[in-house]
């Protein structure tokens, strides 16, 4: 399908081409100077002490849980209205994801009340997700975590560059996990970053990222080491130089792309706010956003399948964020013993639609989408 208005698009130009060809000419393809530079630049951008480039956002989440020694019988609180990677990472370490409902139909971030209700003696950590880039209520989450002695992992896959007082999303909790998957605000194809301010975790992250080996290929290449020991059961979660090179250029563009996203959402809101048949979440949201997604909520009596199909016929791509995790068959099968009731999450899972949003969109594209929506809605009542 050649979309007229695609859901997301890559903001790439000659700069990305140039830096990747530099990597190819250098003949060093993984964990070299580009990775080091991206880690340095990313840590500076966030104002955090340590940033570790990894092969994906999922790898970052998995490493954070491993470093905290979270394991079987432990519980980790996590929203169900998120990408399945957030809770899969919890299953990778054998722990139990305990799903938390969202705050309301206008705030899709997790509910701090529900969160507090679900804390047990087994709870070890809270994995929060800044839905769509909208910063969760970190003040309150940190207070709850402190009171109950829990770690906070920020799944910041949607939220690169969101300010919170003197900090930036991902640098507020114990760990921040970022994804540079192709449709994220910063895209390298596959890739991610794990950040922390705590020195005591840094060495273990470095080890776990590369099979628990005490020296790297690069150190041996430059003659700093001849052999190595293996001191942990680690993984191959390394980042390639091509991915890191793309990340270096994408990071330079990030602040401007996020500004463009903000302006585009403003146009959407101006044109859709009064439309009957839908509502817009996060209006007058009290905290900042990286504007990764533009979600809308269709009224109960609008057929979502037909709505998305009507836009598809106009070559407008839409999506759903998210089918709730606790409803997936794998999760149903394995968690039948503790059925979760998450009424708001389930409602949003049934009525949410995500509209196109990326920094290459023009005002006329948004106006076209809004116009098609207004034409379509009246005939879609059930
Ligand atoms: C994309 C995403 C991830 C996983 O990132 P990958 O780089 O694809 O592994 C995790 N959590 C959320 C909320 C995401 O959107």
XYZ file of C-alpha atoms and ligand atoms in Angstrom:
397
model
C 0.000 0.000 0.000
C 1.383 3.409 -0.974
C 0.000 5.650 1.749
C -0.928 9.252 1.065
C -0.522 9.940 4.785
C 1.597 7.307 6.553
C 1.435 6.707 10.311
C 5.172 7.386 10.682
C 8.123 8.101 8.420
C 11.912 8.279 8.653
C 13.479 11.719 8.894
C 16.645 10.681 7.033
C 18.744 12.641 4.522
C 22.324 12.870 3.185
C 23.664 13.155 6.764
C 22.554 9.631 7.679
C 23.891 8.333 4.333
C 27.239 10.001 4.879
C 27.843 8.769 8.413
C 26.876 5.168 7.589
C 29.263 5.159 4.642
C 31.990 6.382 7.014
C 31.367 3.269 9.096
C 31.613 1.038 6.050
C 34.895 2.673 5.018
C 36.283 2.285 8.559
C 35.756 -1.523 8.385
C 34.825 -1.636 12.081
C 31.214 -2.753 12.369
C 30.272 -3.136 16.032
C 30.918 -1.581 19.473
C 33.527 0.935 18.288
C 33.945 4.709 18.137
C 30.387 5.381 16.880
C 28.829 3.451 19.769
C 31.051 5.295 22.259
C 30.143 8.647 20.745
C 26.407 7.922 20.726
C 26.566 6.833 24.377
C 28.438 9.998 25.326
C 26.085 12.275 23.394
C 22.990 10.538 24.740
C 24.212 10.703 28.351
C 24.958 14.424 27.923
C 21.587 15.064 26.307
C 19.774 13.397 29.210
C 22.108 14.672 31.886
C 22.708 11.143 33.198
C 25.938 9.529 34.333
C 25.805 6.287 32.347
C 24.297 5.382 28.976
C 24.717 1.917 27.433
C 23.854 1.353 23.786
C 22.062 -1.956 23.254
C 20.509 -3.862 20.377
C 16.897 -2.934 21.184
C 14.579 -1.287 23.679
C 13.504 -4.747 24.792
C 17.143 -5.615 25.558
C 17.393 -2.445 27.683
C 14.302 -3.463 29.693
C 15.592 -7.013 30.159
C 19.025 -5.798 31.331
C 17.475 -3.358 33.826
C 15.515 -6.212 35.429
C 18.556 -8.524 35.417
C 20.786 -5.895 37.021
C 18.219 -5.460 39.805
C 18.256 -9.256 40.364
C 14.520 -9.461 39.834
C 13.595 -13.130 39.484
C 10.989 -15.838 39.985
C 8.309 -15.062 42.602
C 9.001 -11.330 42.365
C 6.251 -9.051 41.080
C 6.672 -6.043 38.835
C 3.891 -3.500 38.343
C 3.362 -2.511 34.717
C 0.544 -1.016 32.624
C -1.349 -3.335 30.275
C -1.898 -0.497 27.776
C 1.612 -0.654 26.364
C 3.696 -2.567 23.845
C 4.047 -6.220 24.816
C 7.847 -5.835 25.172
C 7.346 -4.031 28.516
C 5.840 -7.079 30.186
C 7.677 -9.718 28.124
C 10.917 -8.446 29.661
C 9.430 -9.170 33.098
C 8.633 -12.729 31.988
C 12.202 -13.174 30.649
C 13.551 -12.982 34.220
C 10.805 -15.305 35.481
C 8.989 -12.606 37.458
C 5.271 -11.869 37.357
C 3.873 -8.800 35.619
C 1.042 -7.296 37.676
C -1.049 -5.139 35.378
C -2.152 -1.674 36.432
C -5.090 0.208 34.922
C -4.794 3.651 33.318
C -5.772 6.903 35.055
C -8.794 7.933 32.974
C -10.159 8.194 29.437
C -8.241 11.455 29.059
C -4.994 10.264 30.683
C -3.754 6.890 29.402
C -0.800 6.764 31.796
C -0.994 4.325 34.663
C -3.216 5.090 37.628
C -1.216 5.752 40.794
C -4.226 4.708 42.906
C -4.512 1.338 41.199
C -0.718 1.021 41.373
C -0.685 1.484 45.133
C -3.555 -0.985 45.595
C -1.628 -3.694 43.783
C 1.575 -3.530 45.824
C 2.215 -6.754 47.779
C 5.118 -8.115 49.819
C 6.430 -9.629 46.552
C 6.504 -6.372 44.592
C 10.054 -5.383 43.669
C 9.728 -2.727 40.984
C 7.438 -0.425 39.050
C 7.863 -0.341 35.293
C 6.236 2.837 34.119
C 5.622 3.728 30.485
C 5.298 7.335 29.351
C 2.377 6.592 27.016
C 2.638 8.352 23.655
C 5.488 10.431 25.080
C 3.356 12.008 27.852
C 5.347 12.039 31.068
C 3.735 9.915 33.787
C 3.198 11.407 37.259
C 6.808 10.845 38.342
C 6.490 12.899 41.537
C 3.848 10.585 42.870
C 5.385 7.403 41.467
C 8.730 8.202 43.124
C 6.957 8.867 46.434
C 5.110 5.542 46.267
C 8.326 3.735 45.303
C 10.213 5.281 48.201
C 7.485 4.464 50.704
C 7.417 0.773 49.694
C 11.110 0.353 48.832
C 10.550 -0.345 45.115
C 12.780 0.274 42.113
C 11.477 2.437 39.271
C 12.228 1.482 35.662
C 11.122 3.995 33.070
C 10.144 2.453 29.737
C 10.869 5.682 27.854
C 10.505 4.199 24.363
C 7.973 6.947 23.498
C 9.506 9.711 25.548
C 12.915 10.800 24.276
C 13.694 14.331 25.394
C 10.791 15.121 27.746
C 11.728 17.579 30.495
C 10.708 17.153 34.124
C 12.011 19.892 36.430
C 15.808 19.687 36.122
C 15.654 16.153 34.696
C 14.667 14.399 31.477
C 12.427 11.323 31.122
C 14.484 8.169 31.554
C 16.796 9.931 34.006
C 14.203 10.209 36.784
C 13.820 6.592 37.973
C 16.561 4.056 38.729
C 16.767 3.099 35.050
C 15.614 4.589 31.761
C 15.061 2.317 28.767
C 14.889 3.744 25.244
C 14.093 2.247 21.849
C 15.370 3.430 18.481
C 13.110 1.119 16.473
C 12.188 2.429 13.015
C 8.967 4.190 14.064
C 10.227 5.871 17.244
C 11.132 9.584 17.602
C 14.776 8.627 17.034
C 15.181 5.772 14.542
C 18.156 3.520 13.842
C 16.261 0.446 12.576
C 16.898 -1.618 15.677
C 18.608 -0.258 18.752
C 18.115 1.043 22.241
C 19.756 2.642 25.249
C 19.840 1.822 28.950
C 20.639 4.770 31.210
C 21.236 5.120 34.941
C 22.762 7.574 37.390
C 23.965 4.844 39.713
C 27.613 3.817 39.459
C 26.990 0.492 41.221
C 24.938 -0.793 38.241
C 27.265 0.349 35.461
C 29.792 -2.497 35.494
C 27.120 -5.196 35.607
C 25.271 -3.669 32.646
C 28.502 -3.629 30.656
C 29.101 -7.299 31.472
C 25.555 -8.525 30.819
C 25.414 -6.725 27.464
C 28.208 -8.929 26.121
C 28.068 -12.471 27.575
C 29.535 -11.442 30.935
C 32.956 -11.143 29.271
C 35.569 -9.077 31.089
C 37.151 -7.629 27.930
C 35.758 -6.596 24.554
C 36.866 -7.399 20.999
C 37.798 -3.727 20.597
C 40.139 -3.783 23.619
C 41.851 -6.835 22.203
C 42.000 -5.232 18.735
C 43.796 -2.163 20.069
C 46.116 -4.345 22.157
C 44.764 -3.551 25.618
C 43.830 -7.140 26.408
C 44.665 -10.654 25.237
C 42.086 -12.813 26.966
C 38.950 -12.621 29.079
C 36.993 -14.294 31.817
C 33.195 -14.805 31.937
C 31.784 -13.700 35.281
C 28.006 -13.451 34.591
C 25.434 -15.179 32.392
C 25.100 -12.410 29.833
C 23.697 -11.892 26.357
C 24.619 -10.506 22.992
C 22.807 -7.169 23.301
C 25.521 -5.150 21.547
C 24.804 -2.336 19.113
C 26.335 -2.173 15.636
C 28.350 0.810 14.418
C 25.830 1.441 11.595
C 22.980 1.722 14.093
C 25.048 3.951 16.382
C 26.040 6.187 13.471
C 22.379 6.686 12.543
C 21.654 7.405 16.202
C 24.283 10.160 16.309
C 22.592 12.038 13.446
C 19.075 11.299 14.682
C 19.868 12.651 18.142
C 20.954 15.957 16.570
C 17.538 16.222 14.894
C 15.507 15.134 17.906
C 14.690 18.426 19.627
C 13.553 19.989 16.386
C 11.487 16.925 15.386
C 9.787 16.936 18.774
C 8.950 20.618 18.283
C 7.412 19.827 14.895
C 5.394 16.982 16.437
C 4.065 19.383 19.066
C 2.986 21.893 16.382
C 1.307 19.168 14.292
C -0.686 17.922 17.268
C -1.863 21.488 17.867
C -3.280 21.545 14.323
C -5.024 18.217 14.892
C -6.551 19.475 18.122
C -7.771 22.753 16.606
C -9.501 20.830 13.848
C -10.894 17.865 15.775
C -11.692 19.202 19.236
C -15.322 20.034 18.450
C -16.007 16.971 16.319
C -18.852 14.773 17.525
C -18.071 11.067 17.575
C -14.605 11.297 19.093
C -12.629 12.710 22.008
C -8.973 13.636 22.347
C -7.006 12.424 25.382
C -4.216 14.404 27.088
C -5.853 17.801 26.432
C -4.500 20.261 29.037
C -2.157 17.542 30.302
C -0.191 18.944 33.276
C 3.193 17.580 32.163
C 5.285 17.699 28.987
C 5.431 15.200 26.113
C 7.687 14.002 23.282
C 4.493 13.653 21.199
C 5.343 10.215 19.899
C 1.707 9.347 19.133
C -1.519 11.175 18.408
C -4.258 8.966 19.878
C -7.984 9.685 19.640
C -10.860 7.893 21.336
C -13.935 7.100 19.243
C -17.332 7.306 20.885
C -18.844 3.987 21.980
C -21.361 3.948 19.121
C -18.738 4.380 16.357
C -17.575 1.204 14.619
C -13.775 1.358 14.863
C -13.096 -1.268 12.210
C -15.182 0.625 9.666
C -13.613 3.932 10.711
C -10.088 2.619 10.102
C -11.182 0.965 6.844
C -12.738 4.212 5.563
C -9.475 6.082 6.230
C -7.464 3.256 4.687
C -9.444 3.637 1.461
C -8.372 7.302 1.447
C -4.772 6.030 1.866
C -4.545 7.278 5.447
C -2.719 4.831 7.716
C -3.942 4.416 11.291
C -3.105 2.067 14.143
C -4.179 0.958 17.630
C -2.105 1.677 20.761
C -2.653 -0.766 22.271
C -4.471 -4.072 22.302
C -4.163 -4.613 26.098
C -1.454 -7.120 27.000
C -3.542 -9.030 29.549
C -5.995 -9.941 26.742
C -3.409 -11.647 24.500
C -3.860 -15.430 24.328
C -0.378 -16.143 25.701
C -1.077 -13.978 28.733
C -4.620 -15.317 29.170
C -3.298 -18.870 29.150
C -0.556 -18.167 31.680
C -2.378 -15.772 33.981
C -5.819 -17.338 34.198
C -5.165 -17.899 37.897
C -5.178 -14.152 38.508
C -7.572 -12.500 36.080
C -7.040 -8.786 35.916
C -9.888 -6.364 35.803
C -8.740 -3.247 34.007
C -11.925 -1.554 32.807
C -10.398 1.686 31.503
C -7.551 -0.108 29.735
C -10.055 -2.448 28.090
C -12.280 0.439 27.014
C -9.360 2.295 25.417
C -8.156 -0.959 23.837
C -11.522 -1.171 22.060
C -12.063 2.445 21.021
C -8.644 4.045 20.528
C -7.260 4.940 17.088
C -3.812 6.418 16.463
C -3.602 8.989 13.656
C -0.530 9.717 11.487
C 2.206 11.715 13.213
C 5.802 12.279 12.149
C 8.010 15.321 11.521
C 7.741 15.141 7.720
C 3.964 15.719 7.766
C 2.712 19.065 6.490
C -0.225 21.106 7.725
C -2.190 20.186 4.587
C -1.753 16.464 5.367
C -3.261 16.939 8.810
C -6.110 19.031 7.401
C -6.790 16.263 4.858
C -6.927 13.635 7.630
C -9.223 15.786 9.783
C -11.492 16.482 6.837
C -11.801 12.787 5.975
C -12.575 11.978 9.621
C -15.342 14.569 9.792
C -16.862 13.262 6.551
C -16.675 9.645 7.672
C -17.944 9.800 11.252
C -21.675 10.566 10.752
C -22.201 7.422 8.647
C -20.332 5.121 11.033
C -22.750 5.078 13.953
C -23.703 1.577 14.931
C 9.011 0.081 20.960
C 8.721 -0.176 22.369
C 9.481 -1.071 23.135
C 10.492 -2.029 22.573
O 11.478 -1.507 21.829
P 12.244 -2.398 20.728
O 13.389 -1.502 20.383
O 11.298 -2.592 19.584
O 12.660 -3.657 21.358
C 9.198 -1.188 24.483
N 8.219 -0.480 25.055
C 7.459 0.377 24.350
C 6.385 1.148 25.061
C 7.668 0.548 22.983
O 6.883 1.373 22.298
